XYZ file of C-alpha atoms in Angstrom:
345
model
C 0.000 0.000 0.000
C 2.681 2.424 0.974
C 5.833 2.749 -1.018
C 8.319 4.702 0.985
C 11.395 6.502 -0.306
C 12.209 9.028 2.353
C 15.175 8.186 4.602
C 16.412 5.652 2.104
C 16.493 8.269 -0.605
C 18.522 10.662 1.463
C 21.797 10.383 -0.426
C 25.257 10.764 0.859
C 27.836 13.410 0.229
C 31.226 12.063 -0.756
C 34.093 12.479 -3.145
C 36.818 10.451 -4.798
C 40.348 11.054 -3.707
C 43.525 10.178 -5.495
C 42.155 7.703 -8.001
C 40.820 7.459 -11.488
C 37.223 6.465 -12.130
C 38.021 2.792 -12.744
C 40.895 2.548 -10.322
C 39.805 1.543 -6.852
C 43.214 0.537 -5.575
C 44.222 4.032 -4.498
C 40.861 5.139 -3.148
C 40.491 6.041 0.469
C 37.714 7.363 2.662
C 38.273 10.162 5.129
C 35.681 10.231 7.872
C 34.569 13.420 9.572
C 37.192 12.814 12.232
C 39.908 12.807 9.578
C 40.618 9.107 9.971
C 41.337 7.279 6.727
C 39.143 4.285 6.051
C 38.831 1.875 3.172
C 35.239 1.173 2.160
C 34.598 -1.266 -0.679
C 37.994 -0.235 -2.051
C 36.525 3.176 -2.874
C 36.860 6.397 -1.025
C 35.462 9.736 -0.114
C 36.499 13.060 1.220
C 33.881 14.793 3.311
C 32.592 18.223 2.277
C 34.742 19.797 4.958
C 37.723 19.230 2.652
C 38.745 22.024 0.302
C 36.231 23.119 -2.301
C 38.477 22.031 -5.150
C 37.817 18.431 -4.179
C 34.113 19.062 -4.627
C 34.742 20.573 -8.045
C 37.151 17.948 -9.367
C 36.078 14.704 -7.827
C 32.344 14.583 -7.268
C 31.111 11.028 -7.294
C 29.492 9.576 -10.396
C 26.116 7.831 -9.957
C 27.224 4.622 -11.655
C 29.881 4.120 -8.984
C 27.805 5.258 -6.039
C 26.808 1.842 -4.739
C 30.448 0.774 -4.555
C 31.701 3.950 -2.987
C 29.479 4.756 -0.065
C 31.007 5.497 3.313
C 30.091 3.423 6.301
C 26.809 4.066 8.071
C 28.806 5.141 11.100
C 30.172 8.106 9.139
C 26.758 9.660 8.535
C 26.012 12.497 8.335
C 28.941 13.748 6.309
C 28.454 17.331 7.439
C 28.064 17.971 11.156
C 25.259 20.469 10.557
C 23.180 17.911 8.660
C 20.495 15.857 10.457
C 21.142 12.486 12.032
C 21.955 9.650 9.611
C 21.257 11.828 6.576
C 23.412 11.528 3.502
C 22.637 14.845 1.897
C 24.799 15.915 -0.998
C 26.139 12.535 -2.056
C 24.854 13.027 -5.583
C 25.308 16.767 -5.327
C 23.637 19.519 -3.380
C 21.007 19.922 -6.095
C 20.189 16.238 -6.552
C 16.479 15.377 -6.585
C 16.492 11.572 -6.858
C 18.441 10.184 -3.921
C 18.989 6.445 -4.027
C 16.968 6.153 -7.213
C 20.312 7.174 -8.700
C 21.325 3.576 -8.004
C 19.008 2.394 -10.779
C 21.553 2.925 -13.534
C 21.162 1.041 -16.859
C 23.534 -1.755 -15.817
C 21.501 -2.440 -12.666
C 18.214 -2.455 -14.588
C 19.688 -4.668 -17.305
C 20.960 -7.163 -14.752
C 17.501 -7.245 -13.166
C 15.976 -8.131 -16.532
C 18.150 -11.245 -16.734
C 16.220 -12.744 -13.812
C 12.862 -12.714 -15.601
C 11.577 -16.283 -15.938
C 7.854 -16.286 -16.775
C 7.168 -12.769 -18.019
C 4.104 -12.517 -15.781
C 3.241 -8.916 -14.862
C 2.205 -8.187 -11.266
C 0.663 -4.723 -10.754
C 1.858 -2.787 -7.708
C -0.393 0.195 -8.319
C -4.102 0.842 -8.482
C -5.429 -0.843 -11.585
C -9.081 0.149 -11.311
C -11.084 3.020 -9.916
C -13.503 0.833 -7.976
C -12.974 -2.764 -6.903
C -15.560 -5.278 -8.090
C -17.063 -6.422 -5.806
C -16.035 -3.457 -3.673
C -13.788 -4.349 -0.730
C -14.554 -8.038 -0.926
C -11.581 -10.048 0.287
C -9.190 -10.390 -2.604
C -5.503 -10.544 -1.848
C -4.406 -10.554 -5.472
C -5.984 -7.368 -6.845
C -4.506 -3.885 -6.694
C -6.026 -1.112 -4.627
C -8.825 0.999 -6.042
C -8.350 4.757 -5.804
C -10.960 5.031 -3.049
C -9.211 2.558 -0.757
C -8.962 2.831 2.193
C -12.658 3.649 2.364
C -11.842 6.295 4.971
C -8.237 7.583 5.054
C -6.256 6.466 8.081
C -5.482 10.122 8.847
C -8.566 12.285 9.562
C -6.798 15.301 8.028
C -6.920 13.561 4.649
C -9.985 13.834 2.442
C -11.842 10.824 1.177
C -11.742 10.111 -2.535
C -14.672 11.615 -4.422
C -15.410 10.463 -7.959
C -17.788 12.432 -10.133
C -18.872 11.812 -13.712
C -19.472 15.000 -15.636
C -22.090 13.880 -18.173
C -22.097 16.394 -21.009
C -24.648 14.689 -23.200
C -22.193 13.810 -25.953
C -19.343 12.597 -23.728
C -18.341 11.849 -20.148
C -15.499 13.311 -18.102
C -14.256 11.838 -14.833
C -13.465 14.221 -11.986
C -11.529 13.107 -8.919
C -10.807 14.679 -5.560
C -7.980 12.542 -4.233
C -5.427 12.782 -1.470
C -2.254 11.279 -2.895
C -1.611 9.417 0.362
C -4.521 7.154 -0.538
C -4.495 3.907 -2.464
C -1.134 2.656 -3.778
C 1.409 5.442 -3.788
C 5.013 6.465 -3.350
C 6.078 8.665 -0.468
C 8.294 11.211 -2.156
C 11.060 13.325 -0.694
C 8.696 16.237 0.004
C 6.381 14.164 2.199
C 8.002 13.904 5.631
C 10.841 16.104 6.931
C 13.255 15.702 9.791
C 10.980 16.619 12.663
C 13.573 18.538 14.664
C 14.464 20.946 11.854
C 11.537 20.514 9.432
C 14.043 20.136 6.612
C 13.511 17.834 3.677
C 16.114 16.108 1.519
C 19.143 18.259 0.749
C 17.866 21.022 3.019
C 14.635 21.846 1.188
C 12.285 23.799 3.471
C 8.533 23.996 3.813
C 8.705 27.470 2.299
C 10.243 25.932 -0.824
C 7.247 23.622 -1.066
C 4.277 25.757 -0.058
C 5.589 29.262 0.673
C 4.861 32.500 -1.199
C 7.183 31.466 -4.031
C 7.065 27.667 -4.089
C 9.158 25.525 -6.393
C 9.036 21.915 -7.530
C 12.384 20.908 -6.048
C 12.706 17.217 -5.026
C 9.183 16.566 -6.285
C 8.029 13.090 -7.262
C 7.971 14.185 -10.908
C 11.729 13.620 -10.933
C 11.201 9.899 -10.401
C 8.735 9.865 -13.281
C 11.312 11.161 -15.755
C 12.577 7.646 -16.382
C 10.341 5.670 -14.066
C 11.316 3.283 -11.295
C 12.483 0.009 -12.795
C 14.750 -2.514 -11.138
C 14.872 -5.842 -9.339
C 12.060 -6.266 -6.840
C 12.714 -8.377 -3.742
C 9.656 -9.593 -1.825
C 10.018 -10.645 1.799
C 6.793 -12.460 2.718
C 6.829 -11.787 6.445
C 3.073 -12.417 6.633
C 3.414 -16.092 5.707
C 6.386 -16.402 8.063
C 4.392 -14.910 10.954
C 1.429 -17.226 10.396
C 3.698 -20.247 10.152
C 5.551 -19.301 13.346
C 2.367 -18.579 15.277
C 3.249 -14.912 15.823
C 0.233 -13.163 17.313
C -0.216 -9.644 15.979
C -2.737 -7.297 14.421
C -1.827 -5.238 11.343
C -3.846 -2.428 12.942
C -1.704 -2.250 16.067
C 1.834 -0.926 16.464
C 3.528 -4.300 16.053
C 7.181 -3.775 15.141
C 8.573 -6.329 12.698
C 12.075 -7.112 14.003
C 15.033 -7.038 11.655
C 15.985 -10.509 12.885
C 12.716 -11.905 11.525
C 13.201 -10.216 8.153
C 16.634 -11.809 7.967
C 15.090 -15.203 8.745
C 12.518 -14.691 5.993
C 15.260 -13.781 3.533
C 17.232 -16.883 4.512
C 14.195 -19.159 4.185
C 13.383 -17.708 0.768
C 17.043 -17.944 -0.231
C 17.028 -14.268 -1.091
C 20.282 -12.437 -1.602
C 20.365 -8.683 -1.955
C 22.079 -6.610 -4.616
C 22.709 -2.844 -4.703
C 19.763 -1.057 -6.267
C 17.174 -3.649 -5.215
C 13.626 -2.450 -4.542
C 12.568 -4.086 -1.280
C 8.930 -5.143 -0.810
C 7.628 -6.406 2.534
C 4.275 -8.147 2.969
C 2.723 -7.706 6.399
C -0.868 -8.808 5.769
C -2.396 -5.346 6.283
C -4.447 -5.417 3.076
C -5.468 -9.028 3.584
C -6.985 -8.219 6.977
C -8.481 -4.932 5.780
C -10.299 -6.672 2.949
C -11.885 -9.082 5.431
C -13.609 -6.203 7.225
C -17.164 -5.073 6.663
C -17.720 -1.617 5.204
C -18.642 -0.341 8.672
C -15.473 -1.789 10.214
C -13.366 -0.182 7.504
C -15.055 3.154 8.154
C -14.506 2.842 11.903
C -10.834 2.021 11.382
C -10.268 5.436 9.847
C -12.040 7.159 12.743
C -9.715 5.897 15.459
C -8.329 8.648 17.658
C -4.995 6.859 17.983
C -3.881 5.382 14.678
C -1.481 2.463 14.827
C -0.212 -0.019 12.266
C 2.328 -2.793 12.011
C 5.579 -2.212 10.170
C 9.348 -2.525 10.226
C 11.087 -1.563 13.455
C 12.984 1.744 13.383
C 15.959 0.615 15.437
C 19.472 1.712 14.599
C 20.235 -1.807 13.411
C 17.271 -1.842 11.019
C 18.066 1.592 9.606
C 21.718 0.607 9.174
C 20.682 -2.621 7.418
C 18.707 -0.642 4.857
C 21.703 1.588 4.224
C 24.241 -1.216 4.051
C 22.187 -3.090 1.450
C 21.919 -0.024 -0.820
C 18.218 -0.419 -1.565
C 16.999 1.970 -4.242
C 13.543 2.141 -2.629
C 11.287 0.204 -0.291
C 7.558 -0.511 -0.252
C 5.007 -2.505 1.670
C 1.334 -3.353 2.035
C 0.944 -1.537 5.340
C 0.157 2.122 5.890
C 3.580 3.534 6.665
C 6.153 0.770 5.890
C 7.635 1.288 9.352
C 5.688 0.575 12.525
C 3.419 3.502 13.328
C 3.428 5.515 15.406
C 7.170 5.228 15.506
C 8.647 5.024 18.971
C 11.911 6.306 17.491
C 14.152 3.961 19.489
C 17.184 5.587 17.844
C 15.805 9.116 17.954
C 14.475 9.305 14.385
C 11.656 7.692 12.465
C 12.459 5.867 9.251
C 10.277 8.407 7.471
C 12.806 11.083 8.367
């Protein structure tokens, strides 16, 4: 249901030092403390180094997955928010880790196609038929959930403008409904209210707004790569794990690793991670009244991935291009922020 690309799309700022593009033997990484480190045989100099390094040696996207500094070295500028990687693809970058989806990565993903079967991950129809009847294989209609999980979000309204000789469809739709991507303008660092690469709320909705870091950037070439599905739902049922998708049940990283091992899944840089929690399956079992009541709850809670330091680091270390899931927020919500930040940040 929710495809989330917020923290994971916060890129890193780093630079090559003392090596040619295809020569990793002389690369080194200088952490913010000045200590030299070798990371994947590639290296970076933090932005605190002289400006000429920025001008001469800015990292190229096709090498980014090989040349990222360790998670422990984030952020690369002390004034940047916790665990952010702003500036890695340049101060004006608007894609973040979608930069990892270079042609070679997409081509390699295509080699794994076996059956050619297409599985839609977006809304395929306006209204489900029959509406909201349990069906775990269909995509979400635009008016699902029946009532948005956040009371500040409007319900979908569909009108047909019958003009006698033709029909026009008119939609009032909050883009946080149905299947969607969370873009980089959706959720800022809560302490500073800054979005990716320092974009402010004024940039988005002030007197002179701009379209910086908007989702339209992802649409320029689309999001195509290797999808990895971790079916935690089946794992939980098999293991007898008692939980409700509509409560703040945190999915531990250890269980995701077990699922990956059972499925014999190995990760590659640029993968698009999909996690099945069973949220939609349980939602579709509800009556219309129960679905309506779910959106009226004063305290909204949903299952999702834990936001521990270890889980956030795991996402970074695996160089996922994006993540998505069938639950409302991907991460457990509300986030208890065990490491001080929500994954959304």
